[in-house]
Amino acid sequence: MANSIRNTAIAALFAASFVPPIGARADTPLNAATVLKEMPPNEFAVYIAGIVEGLAYARFRQDSAAAGQKVETGMTCIRRWYFDDPQIVVTIEKAFRKYAEHYPWVVIAALVKQECGE
């Protein structure tokens, strides 16, 4: 039951990462610049956490499939990178400004790759 609830929560967060910010029009590109400009801080935090959790779970699935057994090392690295660093939001905001034309999940995936590999 707990795993089912956890998996549902992760799936919801991941799905929420693709929802455009409030105020964005259908013809507005959902790039890092749009997210920084349009998304309120509390929504930004949830949006980013959803992307990070989605990447962490995808990494868990990839590593586990390759090994033929559960491998949580990559997933744990990604989660620690985000949740244990009190300055991570500042790092992400700087990256969003630098790579403003890219999709937010692409920018975060690049940051994760630098820290935790592929």
PDB file of C-alpha atoms in Angstrom:
ATOM      1  CA  MET A   1       0.000   0.000   0.000  1.00  0.00           C
ATOM      2  CA  ALA A   2       2.766   2.452   0.936  1.00  0.00           C
ATOM      3  CA  ASN A   3       4.610   1.711  -2.307  1.00  0.00           C
ATOM      4  CA  SER A   4       1.424   2.292  -4.269  1.00  0.00           C
ATOM      5  CA  ILE A   5       0.873   5.666  -2.602  1.00  0.00           C
ATOM      6  CA  ARG A   6       4.522   6.619  -3.117  1.00  0.00           C
ATOM      7  CA  ASN A   7       4.451   5.589  -6.779  1.00  0.00           C
ATOM      8  CA  THR A   8       1.223   7.523  -7.329  1.00  0.00           C
ATOM      9  CA  ALA A   9       2.745  10.611  -5.697  1.00  0.00           C
ATOM     10  CA  ILE A  10       5.869  10.339  -7.850  1.00  0.00           C
ATOM     11  CA  ALA A  11       3.781   9.908 -10.985  1.00  0.00           C
ATOM     12  CA  ALA A  12       1.670  12.948 -10.068  1.00  0.00           C
ATOM     13  CA  LEU A  13       4.750  15.079  -9.441  1.00  0.00           C
ATOM     14  CA  PHE A  14       6.284  13.948 -12.718  1.00  0.00           C
ATOM     15  CA  ALA A  15       3.086  14.708 -14.624  1.00  0.00           C
ATOM     16  CA  ALA A  16       2.850  18.099 -12.925  1.00  0.00           C
ATOM     17  CA  SER A  17       6.291  18.942 -14.259  1.00  0.00           C
ATOM     18  CA  PHE A  18       4.776  19.172 -17.743  1.00  0.00           C
ATOM     19  CA  VAL A  19       1.942  21.529 -16.787  1.00  0.00           C
ATOM     20  CA  PRO A  20       2.580  25.040 -18.072  1.00  0.00           C
ATOM     21  CA  PRO A  21       2.867  27.866 -15.562  1.00  0.00           C
ATOM     22  CA  ILE A  22      -0.149  29.966 -14.656  1.00  0.00           C
ATOM     23  CA  GLY A  23      -0.529  32.828 -17.104  1.00  0.00           C
ATOM     24  CA  ALA A  24       1.347  31.130 -19.922  1.00  0.00           C
ATOM     25  CA  ARG A  25      -0.563  31.026 -23.195  1.00  0.00           C
ATOM     26  CA  ALA A  26      -0.735  28.012 -25.473  1.00  0.00           C
ATOM     27  CA  ASP A  27       1.612  29.701 -27.937  1.00  0.00           C
ATOM     28  CA  THR A  28       4.164  30.558 -25.226  1.00  0.00           C
ATOM     29  CA  PRO A  29       7.143  28.197 -25.281  1.00  0.00           C
ATOM     30  CA  LEU A  30       7.596  26.381 -21.989  1.00  0.00           C
ATOM     31  CA  ASN A  31      11.274  27.135 -21.661  1.00  0.00           C
ATOM     32  CA  ALA A  32      13.349  28.006 -18.606  1.00  0.00           C
ATOM     33  CA  ALA A  33      12.828  31.739 -19.160  1.00  0.00           C
ATOM     34  CA  THR A  34       9.042  31.351 -19.155  1.00  0.00           C
ATOM     35  CA  VAL A  35       9.123  29.285 -15.975  1.00  0.00           C
ATOM     36  CA  LEU A  36      11.286  31.879 -14.200  1.00  0.00           C
ATOM     37  CA  LYS A  37       9.113  34.757 -15.366  1.00  0.00           C
ATOM     38  CA  GLU A  38       5.623  33.310 -14.957  1.00  0.00           C
ATOM     39  CA  MET A  39       5.724  30.777 -12.148  1.00  0.00           C
ATOM     40  CA  PRO A  40       5.173  31.860  -8.515  1.00  0.00           C
ATOM     41  CA  PRO A  41       7.928  30.674  -6.134  1.00  0.00           C
ATOM     42  CA  ASN A  42       5.819  28.028  -4.375  1.00  0.00           C
ATOM     43  CA  GLU A  43       4.756  26.531  -7.715  1.00  0.00           C
ATOM     44  CA  PHE A  44       8.346  26.727  -8.978  1.00  0.00           C
ATOM     45  CA  ALA A  45       9.518  24.618  -6.023  1.00  0.00           C
ATOM     46  CA  VAL A  46       6.899  21.925  -6.651  1.00  0.00           C
ATOM     47  CA  TYR A  47       7.518  22.004 -10.406  1.00  0.00           C
ATOM     48  CA  ILE A  48      11.264  21.507  -9.953  1.00  0.00           C
ATOM     49  CA  ALA A  49      10.780  18.800  -7.309  1.00  0.00           C
ATOM     50  CA  GLY A  50       8.513  16.962  -9.753  1.00  0.00           C
ATOM     51  CA  ILE A  51      11.155  17.059 -12.464  1.00  0.00           C
ATOM     52  CA  VAL A  52      13.845  15.878 -10.033  1.00  0.00           C
ATOM     53  CA  GLU A  53      11.701  13.015  -8.710  1.00  0.00           C
ATOM     54  CA  GLY A  54      10.849  11.995 -12.268  1.00  0.00           C
ATOM     55  CA  LEU A  55      14.533  11.945 -13.226  1.00  0.00           C
ATOM     56  CA  ALA A  56      15.411  10.024 -10.058  1.00  0.00           C
ATOM     57  CA  TYR A  57      12.766   7.383 -10.699  1.00  0.00           C
ATOM     58  CA  ALA A  58      13.756   7.071 -14.361  1.00  0.00           C
ATOM     59  CA  ARG A  59      17.365   6.575 -13.263  1.00  0.00           C
ATOM     60  CA  PHE A  60      16.280   3.898 -10.782  1.00  0.00           C
ATOM     61  CA  ARG A  61      14.389   2.062 -13.528  1.00  0.00           C
ATOM     62  CA  GLN A  62      17.290   2.358 -15.979  1.00  0.00           C
ATOM     63  CA  ASP A  63      19.937   1.194 -13.501  1.00  0.00           C
ATOM     64  CA  SER A  64      17.762  -1.635 -12.164  1.00  0.00           C
ATOM     65  CA  ALA A  65      16.886  -2.895 -15.648  1.00  0.00           C
ATOM     66  CA  ALA A  66      20.549  -2.877 -16.676  1.00  0.00           C
ATOM     67  CA  ALA A  67      21.607  -4.770 -13.533  1.00  0.00           C
ATOM     68  CA  GLY A  68      18.660  -7.165 -13.395  1.00  0.00           C
ATOM     69  CA  GLN A  69      18.025  -6.168  -9.788  1.00  0.00           C
ATOM     70  CA  LYS A  70      17.153  -3.079  -7.772  1.00  0.00           C
ATOM     71  CA  VAL A  71      19.912  -0.472  -7.939  1.00  0.00           C
ATOM     72  CA  GLU A  72      19.216   2.739  -6.028  1.00  0.00           C
ATOM     73  CA  THR A  73      22.645   4.397  -6.221  1.00  0.00           C
ATOM     74  CA  GLY A  74      21.875   6.788  -9.089  1.00  0.00           C
ATOM     75  CA  MET A  75      18.412   7.606  -7.778  1.00  0.00           C
ATOM     76  CA  THR A  76      19.829   8.330  -4.332  1.00  0.00           C
ATOM     77  CA  CYS A  77      22.514  10.592  -5.808  1.00  0.00           C
ATOM     78  CA  ILE A  78      19.897  12.619  -7.690  1.00  0.00           C
ATOM     79  CA  ARG A  79      17.613  12.952  -4.676  1.00  0.00           C
ATOM     80  CA  ARG A  80      20.500  13.968  -2.389  1.00  0.00           C
ATOM     81  CA  TRP A  81      21.758  16.463  -4.970  1.00  0.00           C
ATOM     82  CA  TYR A  82      18.415  18.235  -4.841  1.00  0.00           C
ATOM     83  CA  PHE A  83      17.026  17.706  -1.355  1.00  0.00           C
ATOM     84  CA  ASP A  84      20.242  17.955   0.690  1.00  0.00           C
ATOM     85  CA  ASP A  85      21.683  21.147  -0.817  1.00  0.00           C
ATOM     86  CA  PRO A  86      20.083  24.297   0.651  1.00  0.00           C
ATOM     87  CA  GLN A  87      21.464  26.362  -2.260  1.00  0.00           C
ATOM     88  CA  ILE A  88      20.225  24.090  -5.056  1.00  0.00           C
ATOM     89  CA  VAL A  89      17.339  26.377  -6.018  1.00  0.00           C
ATOM     90  CA  VAL A  90      19.830  29.208  -6.556  1.00  0.00           C
ATOM     91  CA  THR A  91      21.958  26.885  -8.708  1.00  0.00           C
ATOM     92  CA  ILE A  92      18.918  25.886 -10.771  1.00  0.00           C
ATOM     93  CA  GLU A  93      17.757  29.499 -11.176  1.00  0.00           C
ATOM     94  CA  LYS A  94      21.235  30.506 -12.417  1.00  0.00           C
ATOM     95  CA  ALA A  95      21.215  27.631 -14.895  1.00  0.00           C
ATOM     96  CA  PHE A  96      17.709  28.604 -16.054  1.00  0.00           C
ATOM     97  CA  ARG A  97      18.923  32.158 -16.698  1.00  0.00           C
ATOM     98  CA  LYS A  98      22.014  30.955 -18.546  1.00  0.00           C
ATOM     99  CA  TYR A  99      20.103  28.424 -20.672  1.00  0.00           C
ATOM    100  CA  ALA A 100      16.809  30.328 -20.832  1.00  0.00           C
ATOM    101  CA  GLU A 101      15.810  29.024 -24.265  1.00  0.00           C
ATOM    102  CA  HIS A 102      15.977  25.351 -23.203  1.00  0.00           C
ATOM    103  CA  TYR A 103      13.223  23.286 -21.613  1.00  0.00           C
ATOM    104  CA  PRO A 104      13.449  23.227 -17.798  1.00  0.00           C
ATOM    105  CA  TRP A 105      13.761  19.427 -17.623  1.00  0.00           C
ATOM    106  CA  VAL A 106      16.670  19.534 -20.103  1.00  0.00           C
ATOM    107  CA  VAL A 107      18.546  22.065 -17.951  1.00  0.00           C
ATOM    108  CA  ILE A 108      17.938  20.061 -14.780  1.00  0.00           C
ATOM    109  CA  ALA A 109      18.912  16.794 -16.496  1.00  0.00           C
ATOM    110  CA  ALA A 110      22.227  18.389 -17.513  1.00  0.00           C
ATOM    111  CA  LEU A 111      22.863  19.519 -13.925  1.00  0.00           C
ATOM    112  CA  VAL A 112      22.011  16.030 -12.653  1.00  0.00           C
ATOM    113  CA  LYS A 113      24.353  14.452 -15.207  1.00  0.00           C
ATOM    114  CA  GLN A 114      27.217  16.663 -13.994  1.00  0.00           C
ATOM    115  CA  GLU A 115      26.635  15.565 -10.409  1.00  0.00           C
ATOM    116  CA  CYS A 116      25.499  11.939 -10.759  1.00  0.00           C
ATOM    117  CA  GLY A 117      26.568  10.760 -14.210  1.00  0.00           C
ATOM    118  CA  GLU A 118      24.272   8.893 -16.554  1.00  0.00           C
TER     119      GLU A 118
END
